[in-house]
Short mmCIF file of C-alpha atoms and ligand atoms in Angstrom, two decimals:
data_model
loop_
_atom_site.label_atom_id
_atom_site.label_comp_id
_atom_site.label_asym_id
_atom_site.label_seq_id
_atom_site.Cartn_x
_atom_site.Cartn_y
_atom_site.Cartn_z
CA MET A 1 51.94 5.53 69.78
CA SER A 2 48.35 4.47 70.33
CA LEU A 3 47.01 1.21 69.02
CA PHE A 4 44.38 3.25 67.20
CA GLU A 5 46.86 5.63 65.53
CA LYS A 6 46.30 3.80 62.26
CA PHE A 7 42.71 5.05 62.33
CA ALA A 8 43.74 8.71 62.81
CA HIS A 9 41.84 9.94 59.75
CA LEU A 10 38.73 7.93 60.57
CA THR A 11 38.85 9.06 64.20
CA ALA A 12 38.90 12.71 63.11
CA VAL A 13 35.91 12.18 60.83
CA TYR A 14 34.00 10.28 63.51
CA ARG A 15 34.73 12.91 66.20
CA ASP A 16 33.38 15.57 63.86
CA LEU A 17 30.20 13.55 63.30
CA GLU A 18 29.82 12.88 67.02
CA SER A 19 29.98 16.61 67.75
CA ARG A 20 26.81 17.17 65.70
CA THR A 21 23.24 16.89 66.99
CA PHE A 22 22.75 13.84 64.79
CA ASN A 23 25.45 11.39 63.72
CA PRO A 24 24.28 9.43 60.64
CA PHE A 25 26.35 6.45 61.77
CA ASN A 26 25.20 6.45 65.38
CA ILE A 27 21.55 7.36 65.48
CA ALA A 28 19.36 6.16 68.37
CA PHE A 29 15.63 5.60 68.12
CA ASP A 30 13.92 6.31 71.45
CA VAL A 31 10.65 4.64 70.46
CA ILE A 32 9.66 2.64 67.38
CA LEU A 33 6.00 3.47 66.89
CA SER A 34 5.34 1.31 63.83
CA PRO A 35 7.29 -0.04 60.82
CA THR A 36 7.23 3.48 59.38
CA GLU A 37 7.41 5.84 62.35
CA ALA A 38 9.68 6.46 65.33
CA MET A 39 10.73 9.02 67.89
CA ILE A 40 14.28 10.40 67.82
CA GLN A 41 15.12 12.95 70.51
CA ASP A 42 11.46 13.99 70.89
CA ARG A 43 11.10 14.23 67.13
CA HIS A 44 8.37 12.28 65.36
CA VAL A 45 10.07 10.88 62.26
CA LEU A 46 8.91 9.06 59.18
CA LEU A 47 11.15 6.03 58.60
CA LEU A 48 12.51 5.67 55.09
CA GLY A 49 15.73 3.82 55.82
CA THR A 50 14.96 0.49 57.47
CA ASN A 51 14.93 -2.48 55.01
CA ASN A 52 11.55 -3.38 56.57
CA TYR A 53 10.26 -4.08 53.06
CA LEU A 54 7.04 -5.85 54.01
CA GLY A 55 6.53 -4.04 57.33
CA LEU A 56 6.40 -7.39 59.17
CA THR A 57 8.31 -6.31 62.31
CA HIS A 58 5.06 -5.34 64.02
CA ASP A 59 2.75 -7.91 62.44
CA PRO A 60 0.53 -9.28 65.25
CA ALA A 61 1.00 -12.95 64.23
CA VAL A 62 4.78 -12.52 64.09
CA VAL A 63 4.93 -10.79 67.48
CA GLU A 64 2.61 -13.39 69.11
CA GLN A 65 4.68 -16.32 67.85
CA ALA A 66 7.84 -14.74 69.25
CA ILE A 67 6.23 -14.24 72.67
CA GLU A 68 4.92 -17.83 72.71
CA ALA A 69 8.36 -19.18 71.83
CA ILE A 70 10.17 -17.25 74.52
CA ARG A 71 7.63 -18.50 77.11
CA HIS A 72 8.08 -22.14 76.10
CA PHE A 73 11.75 -22.29 75.17
CA GLY A 74 13.40 -19.39 77.03
CA SER A 75 15.43 -16.44 75.86
CA GLY A 76 18.33 -18.15 74.10
CA THR A 77 19.87 -21.44 73.07
CA THR A 78 23.20 -20.71 74.83
CA GLY A 79 25.28 -22.48 72.23
CA SER A 80 25.85 -23.79 68.74
CA ARG A 81 23.66 -26.42 67.14
CA ILE A 82 26.62 -28.72 66.67
CA ALA A 83 27.78 -28.61 70.29
CA ASN A 84 24.56 -27.84 72.15
CA GLY A 85 21.76 -29.13 69.97
CA SER A 86 19.01 -27.76 67.77
CA TYR A 87 15.51 -26.81 68.89
CA ASP A 88 12.44 -28.01 67.03
CA GLY A 89 12.00 -24.43 65.70
CA HIS A 90 15.34 -24.48 63.86
CA MET A 91 14.37 -27.60 61.98
CA ARG A 92 10.85 -26.36 61.27
CA LEU A 93 12.21 -23.13 59.81
CA GLU A 94 14.67 -25.04 57.64
CA ARG A 95 11.85 -27.26 56.36
CA ALA A 96 9.72 -24.16 55.67
CA LEU A 97 12.56 -22.53 53.70
CA ALA A 98 13.25 -25.71 51.71
CA ASP A 99 9.54 -25.97 50.93
CA PHE A 100 9.27 -22.30 49.93
CA TYR A 101 12.19 -22.57 47.51
CA GLY A 102 11.33 -26.10 46.35
CA ARG A 103 14.82 -27.33 47.29
CA ARG A 104 15.95 -30.40 49.15
CA PHE A 105 18.26 -28.68 51.60
CA ALA A 106 18.16 -25.56 53.77
CA MET A 107 20.54 -24.38 56.43
CA VAL A 108 19.98 -21.50 58.85
CA PHE A 109 22.83 -19.25 60.04
CA SER A 110 22.86 -16.73 62.87
CA THR A 111 23.04 -13.71 60.51
CA GLY A 112 22.91 -13.07 56.77
CA TYR A 113 26.52 -11.97 57.01
CA GLN A 114 27.46 -15.33 58.49
CA ALA A 115 25.48 -17.17 55.82
CA ASN A 116 27.82 -15.69 53.20
CA LEU A 117 30.87 -16.32 55.36
CA GLY A 118 29.75 -19.88 56.03
CA ILE A 119 28.85 -20.82 52.47
CA LEU A 120 31.59 -19.08 50.49
CA SER A 121 34.48 -19.96 52.81
CA THR A 122 33.46 -23.62 52.70
CA ILE A 123 32.18 -24.50 49.24
CA ALA A 124 35.27 -22.97 47.62
CA GLY A 125 38.41 -24.89 48.62
CA LYS A 126 42.07 -24.00 48.21
CA ASN A 127 42.27 -24.87 44.53
CA ASP A 128 38.87 -23.48 43.59
CA HIS A 129 37.95 -20.07 42.16
CA LEU A 130 35.38 -17.56 43.38
CA ILE A 131 34.37 -15.06 40.73
CA LEU A 132 32.57 -12.14 42.37
CA ASP A 133 30.63 -9.22 40.97
CA ALA A 134 32.76 -6.18 41.82
CA ASP A 135 29.88 -4.50 43.71
CA SER A 136 29.38 -7.46 46.04
CA HIS A 137 28.37 -6.88 49.65
CA ALA A 138 31.11 -6.88 52.32
CA SER A 139 29.92 -10.28 53.59
CA ILE A 140 30.64 -11.81 50.17
CA TYR A 141 34.13 -10.34 50.11
CA ASP A 142 34.76 -11.36 53.71
CA GLY A 143 33.45 -14.89 53.10
CA SER A 144 35.80 -15.18 50.14
CA ARG A 145 38.72 -14.02 52.26
CA LEU A 146 37.88 -16.40 55.08
CA GLY A 147 38.33 -19.39 52.78
CA HIS A 148 41.41 -20.22 50.78
CA ALA A 149 40.07 -20.02 47.22
CA GLN A 150 41.47 -17.82 44.46
CA VAL A 151 39.28 -14.72 44.16
CA THR A 152 38.59 -12.88 40.90
CA ARG A 153 36.25 -9.92 40.40
CA PHE A 154 34.28 -9.17 37.27
CA ARG A 155 32.86 -5.77 36.30
CA HIS A 156 29.54 -5.06 37.97
CA ASN A 157 26.59 -6.56 36.08
CA ASP A 158 28.77 -7.27 33.03
CA PRO A 159 28.18 -10.80 31.63
CA ASP A 160 30.83 -10.27 28.91
CA ASP A 161 33.48 -9.50 31.49
CA LEU A 162 32.39 -12.57 33.47
CA ALA A 163 32.68 -14.69 30.31
CA ARG A 164 36.18 -13.30 29.68
CA ARG A 165 37.32 -14.10 33.23
CA LEU A 166 35.88 -17.61 33.05
CA ARG A 167 37.56 -18.24 29.68
CA ARG A 168 40.89 -17.29 31.24
CA LEU A 169 40.28 -19.86 33.96
CA ALA A 170 39.11 -22.54 31.53
CA GLY A 171 42.23 -24.68 31.65
CA VAL A 172 43.01 -23.99 35.29
CA PRO A 173 42.24 -26.81 37.77
CA GLY A 174 39.55 -26.33 40.44
CA ASP A 175 35.85 -25.54 40.54
CA LYS A 176 34.65 -22.11 39.41
CA ILE A 177 31.93 -20.48 41.54
CA VAL A 178 30.24 -17.28 40.40
CA VAL A 179 28.64 -15.06 43.08
CA VAL A 180 26.05 -12.36 42.36
CA GLU A 181 23.25 -10.56 44.18
CA GLY A 182 19.56 -10.23 43.30
CA ILE A 183 19.10 -6.54 44.09
CA TYR A 184 22.32 -4.68 44.88
CA SER A 185 22.10 -3.00 48.23
CA MET A 186 23.55 0.40 47.40
CA LEU A 187 21.88 1.49 44.15
CA GLY A 188 18.97 -0.95 44.08
CA ASP A 189 19.87 -2.33 40.63
CA THR A 190 19.20 -5.97 39.72
CA ALA A 191 21.66 -8.45 38.22
CA PRO A 192 21.19 -9.33 34.50
CA LEU A 193 20.58 -12.87 35.67
CA ARG A 194 19.51 -14.52 32.41
CA GLU A 195 22.70 -13.44 30.66
CA LEU A 196 24.82 -14.36 33.66
CA VAL A 197 23.19 -17.79 33.77
CA GLU A 198 23.98 -18.34 30.11
CA VAL A 199 27.66 -17.60 30.76
CA LYS A 200 27.61 -19.84 33.82
CA ARG A 201 26.08 -22.70 31.79
CA GLU A 202 28.63 -22.43 28.99
CA SER A 203 31.56 -22.46 31.39
CA GLY A 204 30.29 -25.22 33.69
CA ALA A 205 30.66 -22.96 36.74
CA TYR A 206 28.47 -23.04 39.83
CA LEU A 207 26.25 -20.07 40.66
CA VAL A 208 25.49 -18.54 44.07
CA ILE A 209 22.94 -15.74 44.32
CA ASP A 210 22.49 -13.61 47.42
CA GLU A 211 18.81 -12.63 47.47
CA ALA A 212 19.14 -10.52 50.67
CA HIS A 213 17.24 -7.56 49.20
CA SER A 214 15.07 -9.44 46.71
CA LEU A 215 13.46 -12.09 48.95
CA GLY A 216 9.85 -11.03 49.47
CA VAL A 217 10.32 -8.29 46.89
CA LEU A 218 10.73 -9.93 43.46
CA GLY A 219 9.24 -13.00 41.80
CA GLU A 220 5.74 -14.36 41.41
CA THR A 221 5.78 -15.79 44.94
CA GLY A 222 8.49 -13.57 46.43
CA ARG A 223 11.43 -15.97 46.09
CA GLY A 224 13.57 -13.26 44.53
CA LEU A 225 15.27 -12.39 41.26
CA ALA A 226 15.97 -15.99 40.20
CA GLU A 227 12.23 -16.66 40.35
CA ALA A 228 11.39 -13.40 38.58
CA GLU A 229 13.81 -14.27 35.76
CA GLN A 230 12.71 -17.94 35.71
CA VAL A 231 16.23 -19.27 36.08
CA GLU A 232 15.97 -20.94 39.48
CA ALA A 233 17.01 -24.32 38.07
CA ASP A 234 20.37 -22.81 37.10
CA VAL A 235 21.12 -21.39 40.53
CA ASP A 236 23.07 -23.83 42.70
CA PHE A 237 22.92 -21.95 46.01
CA ILE A 238 20.51 -19.25 47.15
CA VAL A 239 21.68 -17.25 50.16
CA GLY A 240 19.46 -14.80 52.00
CA THR A 241 18.78 -12.97 55.21
CA PHE A 242 15.90 -12.75 57.70
CA SER A 243 16.80 -9.17 58.59
CA LYS A 244 15.06 -7.37 55.75
CA SER A 245 11.69 -8.46 54.32
CA LEU A 246 11.23 -10.97 57.16
CA GLY A 247 11.89 -8.33 59.82
CA GLY A 248 14.11 -10.45 62.10
CA VAL A 249 17.73 -11.50 62.17
CA GLY A 250 19.53 -14.54 60.74
CA GLY A 251 20.50 -15.95 57.38
CA PHE A 252 20.08 -19.05 55.27
CA CYS A 253 21.21 -21.03 52.28
CA VAL A 254 19.12 -23.43 50.19
CA SER A 255 20.38 -25.87 47.57
CA ASP A 256 19.62 -29.10 45.75
CA LEU A 257 23.21 -30.25 45.45
CA ASP A 258 23.95 -33.73 46.82
CA GLY A 259 26.21 -33.62 49.82
CA PHE A 260 25.05 -30.18 50.98
CA GLU A 261 24.42 -31.38 54.55
CA VAL A 262 28.16 -31.89 55.16
CA LEU A 263 28.37 -28.11 55.54
CA ARG A 264 26.92 -28.52 59.03
CA VAL A 265 30.20 -30.05 60.16
CA ALA A 266 32.50 -28.18 57.78
CA SER A 267 31.34 -24.57 57.85
CA ARG A 268 33.00 -22.74 60.73
CA PRO A 269 30.61 -19.72 60.79
CA TYR A 270 27.79 -22.28 61.27
CA MET A 271 29.58 -24.48 63.79
CA PHE A 272 31.36 -22.04 66.05
CA THR A 273 28.65 -19.58 67.00
CA ALA A 274 25.43 -19.71 69.03
CA SER A 275 22.27 -20.61 67.14
CA LEU A 276 19.38 -18.18 66.76
CA PRO A 277 17.18 -17.76 69.86
CA PRO A 278 13.69 -19.33 69.90
CA ALA A 279 11.83 -16.00 69.65
CA VAL A 280 13.73 -15.02 66.49
CA ILE A 281 13.20 -18.42 64.91
CA ALA A 282 9.47 -18.37 65.69
CA ALA A 283 9.05 -14.78 64.46
CA THR A 284 10.92 -15.58 61.24
CA THR A 285 8.83 -18.70 60.59
CA ALA A 286 5.67 -16.65 61.12
CA ALA A 287 6.99 -13.85 58.88
CA LEU A 288 7.78 -16.35 56.12
CA HIS A 289 4.19 -17.57 56.36
CA GLN A 290 2.96 -13.96 56.03
CA LEU A 291 5.26 -13.39 53.05
CA ARG A 292 3.83 -16.47 51.33
CA SER A 293 0.18 -15.89 52.12
CA ARG A 294 -0.07 -12.13 51.47
CA PRO A 295 1.10 -11.34 47.91
CA ALA A 296 -0.71 -7.99 48.22
CA LEU A 297 2.18 -6.81 50.42
CA ARG A 298 4.58 -7.30 47.51
CA ARG A 299 2.32 -5.41 45.14
CA GLN A 300 1.93 -2.55 47.61
CA LEU A 301 5.71 -2.44 48.04
CA ALA A 302 6.25 -2.23 44.27
CA ASP A 303 3.65 0.57 43.99
CA ASN A 304 5.26 2.52 46.82
CA ALA A 305 8.75 2.08 45.33
CA LYS A 306 7.59 3.34 41.92
CA ARG A 307 5.82 6.31 43.49
CA LEU A 308 8.89 7.41 45.45
CA TYR A 309 11.23 6.77 42.52
CA SER A 310 9.22 8.75 39.99
CA GLY A 311 8.55 11.55 42.49
CA LEU A 312 12.27 12.04 43.09
CA ILE A 313 13.12 11.75 39.39
CA ASP A 314 10.51 14.45 38.68
CA LEU A 315 12.28 16.67 41.18
CA GLY A 316 15.54 16.23 39.28
CA PHE A 317 17.41 13.89 41.61
CA GLU A 318 19.84 11.41 40.12
CA LEU A 319 18.86 7.92 41.32
CA GLY A 320 19.91 4.31 40.80
CA PRO A 321 18.80 2.80 37.47
CA GLU A 322 15.64 0.92 38.56
CA PRO A 323 12.57 1.65 40.68
CA ASN A 324 13.13 -1.04 43.30
CA PRO A 325 12.49 -0.67 47.04
CA ILE A 326 16.05 0.57 47.50
CA VAL A 327 16.01 4.13 46.19
CA SER A 328 19.34 5.94 46.35
CA ALA A 329 19.84 9.61 45.55
CA ILE A 330 23.35 10.30 44.30
CA MET A 331 24.88 13.27 46.14
CA PRO A 332 27.74 15.41 44.79
CA ASP A 333 29.99 14.58 47.78
CA ALA A 334 30.02 13.19 51.32
CA GLN A 335 29.57 16.57 53.02
CA THR A 336 26.45 17.34 50.97
CA ALA A 337 25.09 13.87 51.70
CA ILE A 338 25.53 14.40 55.45
CA THR A 339 24.05 17.91 55.36
CA PHE A 340 21.12 16.69 53.27
CA TRP A 341 20.56 13.75 55.61
CA THR A 342 20.67 16.04 58.68
CA ASN A 343 18.24 18.54 57.19
CA LEU A 344 15.83 15.76 56.24
CA LEU A 345 15.96 14.39 59.77
CA GLN A 346 15.38 17.84 61.29
CA ALA A 347 12.35 18.05 59.02
CA GLY A 348 11.09 14.63 60.22
CA LEU A 349 12.38 12.14 57.63
CA TYR A 350 14.88 9.39 58.45
CA THR A 351 17.04 8.06 55.59
CA ASN A 352 20.54 6.51 55.41
CA VAL A 353 23.89 7.97 54.39
CA SER A 354 26.08 5.54 52.45
CA LEU A 355 29.68 6.48 51.73
CA PRO A 356 32.77 4.78 50.28
CA PRO A 357 34.10 2.14 50.80
CA ALA A 358 30.56 0.75 51.20
CA THR A 359 29.39 2.31 47.93
CA PRO A 360 30.33 1.58 44.30
CA ARG A 361 32.52 3.98 42.35
CA GLY A 362 33.18 6.14 45.42
CA LEU A 363 29.61 7.49 45.36
CA ALA A 364 28.07 9.45 48.23
CA LEU A 365 24.47 8.28 48.57
CA LEU A 366 21.35 9.19 50.42
CA ARG A 367 19.82 5.76 50.57
CA MET A 368 16.16 5.02 51.19
CA SER A 369 14.23 1.80 51.56
CA VAL A 370 10.53 1.68 50.92
CA SER A 371 8.09 -0.50 52.86
CA ALA A 372 4.73 -2.00 51.96
CA ALA A 373 3.60 -0.42 55.23
CA HIS A 374 4.15 3.12 53.92
CA THR A 375 0.94 4.90 53.06
CA ARG A 376 0.61 6.93 49.90
CA HIS A 377 0.46 10.01 52.09
CA GLN A 378 3.79 9.10 53.71
CA ILE A 379 5.50 8.58 50.34
CA ASP A 380 4.19 11.93 49.14
CA ARG A 381 5.36 13.59 52.32
CA ALA A 382 8.85 12.12 51.83
CA ILE A 383 8.97 13.47 48.26
CA ALA A 384 7.82 16.87 49.43
CA LEU A 385 10.46 16.96 52.15
CA PHE A 386 13.11 16.06 49.57
CA ALA A 387 11.91 19.00 47.50
CA GLU A 388 12.08 21.37 50.45
CA VAL A 389 15.50 20.22 51.66
CA GLY A 390 16.84 19.92 48.11
CA ARG A 391 16.01 23.54 47.49
CA GLY A 392 17.61 24.50 50.83
CA VAL A 393 20.98 22.99 49.92
CA GLU A 394 20.63 24.15 46.31
CA LEU A 395 20.67 20.64 44.92
CA ILE A 396 17.60 21.24 42.80
CA PRO A 397 16.58 24.49 41.16
CA ALA A 398 13.59 26.21 42.76
CA ALA A 399 11.73 26.06 39.43
CA ARG A 400 11.50 22.27 39.64
CA ILE A 401 9.85 22.29 43.06
CA SER A 402 6.20 21.56 42.50
CA HIS A 403 5.56 19.46 45.60
CA GLN A 404 4.13 20.99 48.75
CA VAL A 405 4.69 19.26 52.07
CA PRO A 406 1.33 17.73 53.02
CA ARG A 407 0.04 19.32 56.18
CA GLY A 408 -0.82 17.56 59.40
CA GLU A 409 0.53 14.66 61.39
CA ILE A 410 2.22 11.65 59.87
CA THR A 411 -0.47 9.00 59.77
CA ILE A 412 0.03 5.54 61.26
CA ALA A 413 0.81 3.15 58.46
CA GLY A 414 -1.72 0.58 57.36
CA GLU A 415 -1.40 -1.99 54.63
C1 LIG B 1 23.59 -8.33 49.86
C2 LIG B 1 23.69 -8.56 51.33
N1 LIG B 1 24.07 -9.76 51.78
C3 LIG B 1 24.16 -10.02 53.09
C4 LIG B 1 23.86 -9.06 54.03
C5 LIG B 1 24.03 -9.37 55.49
O1 LIG B 1 22.81 -9.59 56.08
P1 LIG B 1 22.57 -9.34 57.63
O2 LIG B 1 22.63 -7.87 57.86
O3 LIG B 1 21.22 -9.89 57.87
O4 LIG B 1 23.64 -10.05 58.39
C6 LIG B 1 23.44 -7.80 53.62
C7 LIG B 1 23.11 -6.78 54.61
O5 LIG B 1 22.89 -5.64 54.36
C8 LIG B 1 23.35 -7.54 52.22
O6 LIG B 1 22.98 -6.34 51.77
#
C-alpha cells in the first residue's frame, strides 16, 4: 500500500485536471507583462485573479528599492532574526507599520500565513479560548491548532452567535480571544465589525482582526475595515499580509498591548524560520509608502470593483453580497466552475477557481480580484467575456446578454 493511498480520491481528481490543457490549480505564467496582463502558453491574457489590488508589483519606485537593497545587502538573510540578526530594513519596516497604524508595536513575519500561526498559537495559551468566525482563513485555523488553546467557532458574521458562545464561556477560566477578518477572502464580504466590537466589549474578550484583504482597500487612509468602521481602538491585534495590496510577500502584526515584544522570543513561527530577504523588505517598505501617499489608487480600485460587480449582476450572475475588490461568481458545481474557468482562459481572461474545503458552505466559486491598475476598458472586456462564456455554458440566458466583447488588443494598464 502506497503512502499516498489515503489521497486516492484527490489523486484521481488531480490527474484528471493535469490531463487538460489548463489545470486551474497548476497554471504557469510565461511572462508577466504588467499587473494586469500576462502570457500563458502564447496566449495574451487579462489578469483578474491576482490580489494585486493596488497594482504595486511593477511600480518603478518599488522595483528600484528592491534592486538597490539586493545590491547593498545581498539576496537573503540566511537565517532567523533571533539566531542570525535583523537587518536595518526589518526594523525600518516595523517602524513604518507601527507609524501607519498608530500603534506602539509591530512585528514582521515571513508570510501572512505565518503571522497568523505566530500570533494565534502564542497569545492563546493552554487555558485560553480562541473564538473564530466559521469562515476563517486556513492560516487562522492552523494557527489555532498549532497552539494549545480551546477553539470555538461562531456562525459567520453573526454577532448574536458570538455573544451566545462568549456567554457560555463567561464563568470558564482563561482569556477569550475573538478572531475575525476584514474582508473575507472567498466571497469578498466584510465583517459586521461595530456589532462584533460591542459584543467583545461586553464580554471583556480580546479582538484580533486579519486585514489581509482590506489593507490598502478600506478605510480613510487604507488601514482596513477597523479604520473604515472607526473601531480601531477596540482592536487589540491587527494582522495582515504584504502579499496582496503591497505586492510582495510577508506578514505582520501590530498592537498597543504592553508586553507585546515578548512574542519575539515566544512565537515559534517567528523564531524558527528565515527572515524576509532585503529586496522584499525594501519593496514592501516602498509599497507601503505608495499606499499611504496615493489615495487615488484606493478610489480607482473601488470604482473598478463596483463596475465589475454591477456588470456581472446585470448579466444575472450570483455574486458575493458586497462590491469589494474580491468578486466571486457562484457556480452550480465544481465541474461547471472548472469548465467556465477554462473557457474564460481560452478567451483570454484569467480568474481563479475556488472549491471546498477552501470555500464556505461547499460553494464552487469563480473568484476574481480587481486591481486599481485595471483600465475601464479591461473591466468592460472582462464583463463581456463573462457574457460570452456564460452563454456558451448556458449559465445565463441569451436574452440577458447585452455586452459585446470590445474589439482590439488588451491595452496596457495605467492608473
Ligand atoms: C485572510 C487571510 N489571511 C492570511 C493569508 C495568508 O497570507 P499569505 O498568502 O501572504 O501568506 C491569506 C491569504 O490568502 C488570507 O486570505
